[in-house]
Amino acid sequence: MRADARRNHERLLTEARATFAAQGSDAPLEEIARRAGVGIGTLYRHFPTRGELLNAVFQEALAELLHRSGELAEAEEPCRALVAWLRALIAHAGEYRGLAHALMSASHDRSSALAGCSEPLRAAGERLLGRAREAGQVRADVSIGDLMQLTNAIALAAEQSPEDVELADRLLALTLRGIKD
């Protein structure tokens, strides 16, 4: 990438992070381009779809979640490790208004640009879930896909009720009672 194109790419990502954080994941792309000092065509050359821009914005958080799952994979208490990771997923999905919904939609669409986020997370979660199952702490019929949908649903519910700061924890606790063996 040429130096000016690389600068435009970085400015677009910086402004997208700030705009998505302030306005949610459905913020106008035109505004992101304007704030980055480029035209909408430049934004689309770098990120042909909103999903691709979201995917690029969330790569840093994805790396953190994957790193955290690696740390937790060796924990002595597999179920606690799984729960800690699910809490991290909920926190991530709640960082940007609309992200939980976008992630829920992407989980059913393997061609989605956001599938680039959900696939590695799914694999990391499967490893943690497998350890908890092997330890007899989680029912055999629990799937990582279901858990990821539930975490996104919890984040979405918490997003809809921002005044109830404990809602996500209560819903996760309720969910966990249902998955334990």
PDB file of C-alpha atoms in Angstrom, residues 21 32 90 95 122 136 147 152 165:
ATOM      1  CA  ALA A  21     -18.228   3.970  19.876  1.00  0.00           C
ATOM      2  CA  ILE A  32     -16.654   8.341   9.057  1.00  0.00           C
ATOM      3  CA  ILE A  90     -20.411  -9.938  26.499  1.00  0.00           C
ATOM      4  CA  GLU A  95     -18.690  -1.890  23.523  1.00  0.00           C
ATOM      5  CA  ARG A 122     -15.973 -19.950  17.944  1.00  0.00           C
ATOM      6  CA  GLY A 136     -18.096 -32.888  33.842  1.00  0.00           C
ATOM      7  CA  LEU A 147     -23.388 -19.976  23.975  1.00  0.00           C
ATOM      8  CA  ASN A 152     -24.774 -11.699  22.072  1.00  0.00           C
ATOM      9  CA  VAL A 165     -25.958  -2.050  34.940  1.00  0.00           C
TER      10      VAL A 165
END
